[in-house]
Amino acid sequence: MTDNRVSPAFIADERAMLDNWLDWHRETLAVKCAGLPDERLRERSVPPSTLSLLGLLRHMAHVERVWFRRVLNGEDVPLLYSKADDYDADFNAVDTASSEEAFAIWRAEIDAAREISARVPLDAIGKQQRHGQDVSHRWILVHMIEEYARHNGHADLLRERLDGAVGE
C-alpha cells in the first residue's frame, strides 16, 4: 500500500493539531483503499457485516458533507445518498458503484470541508443544529477525527481480509 501520509506534529497549536490529525485519518482511509480494483473495494470481506471499503469511503463523503457543508456552513445541499429507502445506502448500495466516482466525490467533499473550516474559528457555532443542539466547529473537528478513527479500524480489518495487507 502506498502511504503518503504526513504524521501530525507532537507539538502544535490546537487548530494545527486538529487539522493535522483529521488529515492524517483522511489519508489513512485512502491508504486502506489504495491499489484495489472496484470489485475488491465493493467486497464485504468480514461477514456477516455488510461493510466494504467502498461503503466506508462513500459514508465518509456523506459525513464530510453533512458536518461541514450543512451543519457548520448552513448550506442547503442534498444528501449524497438517498436515505429514504435505506438509511445506510452509503454503505449498502455499492454493488454497481464506481470507486473512481466515490473517490472524486469524497475528495471534493474534503476540499469543501477544508475551505469552510479554514475560515471559521474553532469556537464558531454551526449554522444548523444537530439533534436539536448547537454544535461548535471544535466539536465537529473532534467528532470527525473520532469518526475516521473508528472507521479506519474497520478498514484495517476489511483490507487484511481482502489481501493480507496490514499497517497503521
Short mmCIF file of C-alpha atoms in Angstrom, two decimals, residues 4-111:
data_model
loop_
_atom_site.label_atom_id
_atom_site.label_comp_id
_atom_site.label_asym_id
_atom_site.label_seq_id
_atom_site.Cartn_x
_atom_site.Cartn_y
_atom_site.Cartn_z
CA ASN A 4 1.76 9.43 1.57
CA ARG A 5 0.52 10.47 5.00
CA VAL A 6 2.23 13.24 6.93
CA SER A 7 2.39 12.42 10.63
CA PRO A 8 0.96 15.14 12.88
CA ALA A 9 3.48 17.18 14.85
CA PHE A 10 3.91 16.26 18.52
CA ILE A 11 3.78 19.95 19.42
CA ALA A 12 1.43 22.37 17.66
CA ASP A 13 -1.32 24.82 18.48
CA GLU A 14 -4.82 23.43 18.88
CA ARG A 15 -6.01 24.32 15.38
CA ALA A 16 -2.99 22.82 13.65
CA MET A 17 -3.22 19.70 15.82
CA LEU A 18 -6.90 19.13 14.99
CA ASP A 19 -6.43 19.83 11.28
CA ASN A 20 -3.35 17.62 11.03
CA TRP A 21 -4.93 14.67 12.83
CA LEU A 22 -8.06 14.91 10.69
CA ASP A 23 -5.97 14.99 7.52
CA TRP A 24 -3.89 12.03 8.75
CA HIS A 25 -7.05 10.00 9.31
CA ARG A 26 -8.49 11.03 5.95
CA GLU A 27 -5.36 9.82 4.22
CA THR A 28 -5.38 6.62 6.29
CA LEU A 29 -8.66 5.69 4.64
CA ALA A 30 -7.11 6.38 1.23
CA VAL A 31 -4.16 4.14 2.13
CA LYS A 32 -6.50 1.32 3.13
CA CYS A 33 -8.25 1.55 -0.26
CA ALA A 34 -5.13 2.02 -2.39
CA GLY A 35 -4.39 -0.36 -5.22
CA LEU A 36 -7.62 -2.34 -5.15
CA PRO A 37 -9.97 -2.66 -8.14
CA ASP A 38 -13.67 -1.85 -7.84
CA GLU A 39 -14.73 -5.44 -7.21
CA ARG A 40 -12.37 -5.76 -4.25
CA LEU A 41 -13.38 -2.36 -2.84
CA ARG A 42 -17.03 -3.47 -3.02
CA GLU A 43 -16.33 -6.82 -1.35
CA ARG A 44 -17.88 -7.41 2.06
CA SER A 45 -14.92 -9.33 3.42
CA VAL A 46 -15.92 -9.68 7.08
CA PRO A 47 -19.29 -11.46 7.11
CA PRO A 48 -21.86 -11.18 8.47
CA SER A 49 -21.01 -7.46 8.34
CA THR A 50 -22.10 -5.70 5.15
CA LEU A 51 -19.23 -3.20 5.39
CA SER A 52 -16.92 -2.72 2.43
CA LEU A 53 -14.07 -0.32 1.83
CA LEU A 54 -16.12 1.39 -0.88
CA GLY A 55 -19.05 1.72 1.52
CA LEU A 56 -16.77 3.30 4.12
CA LEU A 57 -15.43 5.75 1.54
CA ARG A 58 -18.96 6.71 0.46
CA HIS A 59 -20.04 7.06 4.08
CA MET A 60 -17.16 9.38 4.90
CA ALA A 61 -18.01 11.58 1.89
CA HIS A 62 -21.55 11.78 3.29
CA VAL A 63 -20.26 12.63 6.77
CA GLU A 64 -17.89 15.33 5.45
CA ARG A 65 -20.80 16.94 3.58
CA VAL A 66 -23.23 16.82 6.49
CA TRP A 67 -20.93 18.19 9.17
CA PHE A 68 -19.04 20.86 7.24
CA ARG A 69 -21.34 22.00 4.47
CA ARG A 70 -24.74 21.51 6.07
CA VAL A 71 -24.20 21.89 9.83
CA LEU A 72 -21.20 24.23 10.06
CA ASN A 73 -21.77 26.32 6.94
CA GLY A 74 -25.57 26.09 6.68
CA GLU A 75 -25.59 25.06 3.01
CA ASP A 76 -28.80 23.63 1.63
CA VAL A 77 -27.10 20.81 -0.28
CA PRO A 78 -28.77 17.46 -0.78
CA LEU A 79 -27.53 14.32 0.89
CA LEU A 80 -25.16 12.34 -1.32
CA TYR A 81 -27.05 9.08 -0.91
CA SER A 82 -30.79 8.67 -0.56
CA LYS A 83 -31.64 7.70 3.00
CA ALA A 84 -35.39 7.41 2.35
CA ASP A 85 -35.44 3.73 1.39
CA ASP A 86 -32.23 2.67 3.12
CA TYR A 87 -30.73 4.72 5.96
CA ASP A 88 -27.37 3.05 5.26
CA ALA A 89 -27.45 3.48 1.47
CA ASP A 90 -23.95 4.98 1.52
CA PHE A 91 -22.70 1.67 2.97
CA ASN A 92 -25.09 -0.73 1.26
CA ALA A 93 -25.63 0.48 -2.32
CA VAL A 94 -22.16 -0.45 -3.57
CA ASP A 95 -22.82 -3.42 -5.85
CA THR A 96 -22.54 -1.31 -9.01
CA ALA A 97 -20.92 1.81 -7.53
CA SER A 98 -17.78 3.19 -9.14
CA SER A 99 -14.74 3.67 -6.94
CA GLU A 100 -13.48 6.40 -9.28
CA GLU A 101 -16.70 8.34 -8.75
CA ALA A 102 -16.70 7.65 -4.99
CA PHE A 103 -13.10 8.86 -4.64
CA ALA A 104 -13.85 12.00 -6.66
CA ILE A 105 -16.89 12.83 -4.53
CA TRP A 106 -15.00 12.11 -1.29
CA ARG A 107 -12.04 14.28 -2.33
CA ALA A 108 -14.40 17.10 -3.40
CA GLU A 109 -16.17 16.98 -0.04
CA ILE A 110 -12.82 17.06 1.78
CA ASP A 111 -11.76 20.08 -0.30
#
